Coordinates of C-alpha atoms in Angstrom, one line a residue:
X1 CA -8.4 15.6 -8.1
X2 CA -10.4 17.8 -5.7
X3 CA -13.4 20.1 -8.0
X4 CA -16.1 22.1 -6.0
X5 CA -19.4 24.2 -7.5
X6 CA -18.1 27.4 -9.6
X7 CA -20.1 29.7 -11.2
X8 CA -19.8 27.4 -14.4
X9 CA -19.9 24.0 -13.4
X10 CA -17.3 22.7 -11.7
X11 CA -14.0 24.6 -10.8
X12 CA -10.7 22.2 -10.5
X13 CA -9.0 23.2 -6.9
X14 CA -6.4 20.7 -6.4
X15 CA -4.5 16.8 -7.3
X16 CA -2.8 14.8 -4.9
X17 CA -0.7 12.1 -6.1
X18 CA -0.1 9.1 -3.9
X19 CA 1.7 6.1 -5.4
X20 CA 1.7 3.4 -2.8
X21 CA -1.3 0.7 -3.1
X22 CA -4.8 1.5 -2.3
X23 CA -4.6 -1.3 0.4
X24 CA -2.2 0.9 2.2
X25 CA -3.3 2.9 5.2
X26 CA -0.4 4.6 5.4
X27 CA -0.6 7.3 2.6
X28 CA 0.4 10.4 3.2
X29 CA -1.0 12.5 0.3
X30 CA -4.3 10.6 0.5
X31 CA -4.6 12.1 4.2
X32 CA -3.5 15.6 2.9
X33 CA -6.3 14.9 0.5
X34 CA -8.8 13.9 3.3
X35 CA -7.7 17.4 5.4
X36 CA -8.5 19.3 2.0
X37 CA -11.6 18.6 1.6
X38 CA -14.6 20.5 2.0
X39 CA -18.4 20.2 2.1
X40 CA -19.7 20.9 -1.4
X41 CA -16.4 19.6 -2.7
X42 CA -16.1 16.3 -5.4
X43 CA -13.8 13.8 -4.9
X44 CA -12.5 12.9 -8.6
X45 CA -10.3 9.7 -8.2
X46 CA -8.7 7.6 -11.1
X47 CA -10.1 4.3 -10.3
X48 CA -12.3 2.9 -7.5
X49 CA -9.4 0.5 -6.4
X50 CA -6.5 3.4 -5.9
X51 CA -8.6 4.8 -3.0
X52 CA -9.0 1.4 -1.2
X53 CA -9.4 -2.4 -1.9
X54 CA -11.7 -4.0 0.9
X55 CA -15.4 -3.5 0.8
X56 CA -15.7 -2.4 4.5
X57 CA -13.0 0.4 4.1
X58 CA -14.2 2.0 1.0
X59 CA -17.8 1.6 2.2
X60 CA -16.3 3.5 5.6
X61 CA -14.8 6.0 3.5
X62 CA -17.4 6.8 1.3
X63 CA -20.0 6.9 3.9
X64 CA -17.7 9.5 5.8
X65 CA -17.4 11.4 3.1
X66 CA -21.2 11.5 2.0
X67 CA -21.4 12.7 5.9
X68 CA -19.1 15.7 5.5
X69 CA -21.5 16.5 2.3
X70 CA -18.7 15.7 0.1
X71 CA -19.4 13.4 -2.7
X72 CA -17.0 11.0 -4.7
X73 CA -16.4 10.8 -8.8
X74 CA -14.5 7.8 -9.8
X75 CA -13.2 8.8 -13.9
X76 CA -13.0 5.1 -14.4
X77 CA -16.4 4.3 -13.2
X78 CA -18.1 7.1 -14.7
X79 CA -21.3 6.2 -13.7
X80 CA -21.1 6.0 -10.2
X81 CA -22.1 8.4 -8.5
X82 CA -22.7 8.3 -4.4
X83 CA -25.4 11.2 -4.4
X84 CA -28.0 9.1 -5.3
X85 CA -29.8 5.8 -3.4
X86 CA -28.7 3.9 -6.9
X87 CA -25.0 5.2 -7.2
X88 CA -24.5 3.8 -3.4
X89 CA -25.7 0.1 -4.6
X90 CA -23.3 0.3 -7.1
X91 CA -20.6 1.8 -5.4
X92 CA -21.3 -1.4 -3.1
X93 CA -21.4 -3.8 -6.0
X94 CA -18.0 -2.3 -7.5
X95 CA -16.3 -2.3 -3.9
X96 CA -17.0 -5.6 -3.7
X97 CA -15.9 -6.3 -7.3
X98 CA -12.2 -4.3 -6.7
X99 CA -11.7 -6.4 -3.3
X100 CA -12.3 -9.7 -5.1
X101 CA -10.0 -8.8 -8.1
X102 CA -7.6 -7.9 -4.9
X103 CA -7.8 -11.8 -3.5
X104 CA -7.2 -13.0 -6.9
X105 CA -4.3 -11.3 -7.1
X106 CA -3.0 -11.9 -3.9
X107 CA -3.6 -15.6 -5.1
X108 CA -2.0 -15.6 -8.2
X109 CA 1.1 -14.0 -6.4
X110 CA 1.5 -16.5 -3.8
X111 CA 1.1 -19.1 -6.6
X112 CA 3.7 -17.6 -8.9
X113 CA 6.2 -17.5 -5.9
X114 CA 5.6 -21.1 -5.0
X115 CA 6.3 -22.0 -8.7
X116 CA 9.3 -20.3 -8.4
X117 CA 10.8 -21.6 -5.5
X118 CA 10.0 -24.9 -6.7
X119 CA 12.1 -24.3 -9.4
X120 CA 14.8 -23.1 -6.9
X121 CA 14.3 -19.5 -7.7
X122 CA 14.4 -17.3 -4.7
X123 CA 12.7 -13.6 -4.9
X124 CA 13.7 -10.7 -3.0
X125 CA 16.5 -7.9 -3.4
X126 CA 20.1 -10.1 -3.1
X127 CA 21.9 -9.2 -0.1
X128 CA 23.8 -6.6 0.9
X129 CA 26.0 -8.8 2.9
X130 CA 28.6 -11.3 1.2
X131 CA 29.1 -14.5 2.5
X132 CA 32.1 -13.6 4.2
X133 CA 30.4 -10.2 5.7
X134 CA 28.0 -12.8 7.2
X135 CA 30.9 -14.9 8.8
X136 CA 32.3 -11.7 10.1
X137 CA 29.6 -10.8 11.5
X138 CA 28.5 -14.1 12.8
X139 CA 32.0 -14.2 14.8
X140 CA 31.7 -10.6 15.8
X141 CA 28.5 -11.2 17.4
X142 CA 29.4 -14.2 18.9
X143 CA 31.7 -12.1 21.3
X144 CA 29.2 -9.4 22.3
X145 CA 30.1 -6.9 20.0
X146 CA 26.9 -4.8 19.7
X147 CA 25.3 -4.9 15.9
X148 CA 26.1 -1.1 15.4
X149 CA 29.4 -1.6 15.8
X150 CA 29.2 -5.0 13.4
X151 CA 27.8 -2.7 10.8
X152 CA 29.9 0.5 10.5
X153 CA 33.0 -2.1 10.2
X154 CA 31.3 -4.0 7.7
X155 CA 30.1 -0.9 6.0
X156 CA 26.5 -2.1 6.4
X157 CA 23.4 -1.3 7.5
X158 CA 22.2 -2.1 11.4
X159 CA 19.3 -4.0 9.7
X160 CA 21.6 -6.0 7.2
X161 CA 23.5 -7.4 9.9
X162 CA 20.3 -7.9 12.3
X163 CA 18.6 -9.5 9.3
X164 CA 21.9 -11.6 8.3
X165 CA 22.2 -12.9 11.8
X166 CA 18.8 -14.0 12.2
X167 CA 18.6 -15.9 8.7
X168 CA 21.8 -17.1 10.2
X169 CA 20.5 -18.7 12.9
X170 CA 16.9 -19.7 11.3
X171 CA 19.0 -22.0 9.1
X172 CA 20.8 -23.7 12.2
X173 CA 17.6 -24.2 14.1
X174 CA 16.1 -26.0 11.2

């Protein structure tokens, strides 16, 4: 949420809604967001970890924000507050925090998906391919025939048939 200085406190101007991770650079509302913004302007987020999850990128972001004279609210984290020499420590403090909770994740993931496959469990979306699609394919491309043209006869996508291919021939070279 986006508030500037009204006559009466605050006055709400704006929300942009992005749901991909805050470890994602590639957010497109966030960057409408960041084009917004004004100096004099408060950035209101949710939480300190939907705007980013390592240290160095939320301390980049908050410093270029500060620069612009735009400061940052987190509703979450009520009492930080970047304006003052105190509310930058512990902005610093809590980035930290939010990028350690991130590794732990990450590590509990990776954990979970190693139990899994060691209990023969494979994740992932099942394929769009049958076994037999794969064959076809597999002898299609085997004489030349270009992987557009194995698709639209398979009724496939380019990248299912790409992505068959070379699982395909992972499995034969180990």
């Amino acid at each position: 949420m986006l508030y500037r200085p009204g006559d009466t406190g605050w006055e709400y101007v704006a929300t942009f809604t992005d749901y991909a991770s805050g470890s994602t650079r590639d957010r497109p509302e966030w960057q409408r967001c960041l084009d917004f913004l004004q100096p004099g302007n408060v950035l209101v987020v949710w939480k300190l970890d939907r705007v980013g999850r390592s240290t160095a990128d939320l301390a980049r972001i908050v410093t270029e924000l500060d620069q612009r004279g735009i400061q940052f609210k987190s509703l979450t984290e009520s009492f930080l507050d970047t304006t003052t020499a105190d509310g930058r420590l512990i902005f610093h403090i809590f980035s930290a925090l939010a990028e350690h909770e991130r590794s732990r994740m990450l590590e509990r993931t990776r954990a979970g998906l190693e139990a899994a496959r060691a209990r023969g469990r494979v994740g992932g979306r099942p394929s769009t391919m049958t076994p037999a699609q794969v064959t076809a394919a597999r002898t299609m491309h085997a004489k030349k025939t270009p992987i557009t043209e194995i698709a639209q006869v398979l009724g496939v996508g380019r990248m299912s048939v790409s992505r068959a291919l070379r699982k395909q021939q992972a499995e034969q070279s180990a």
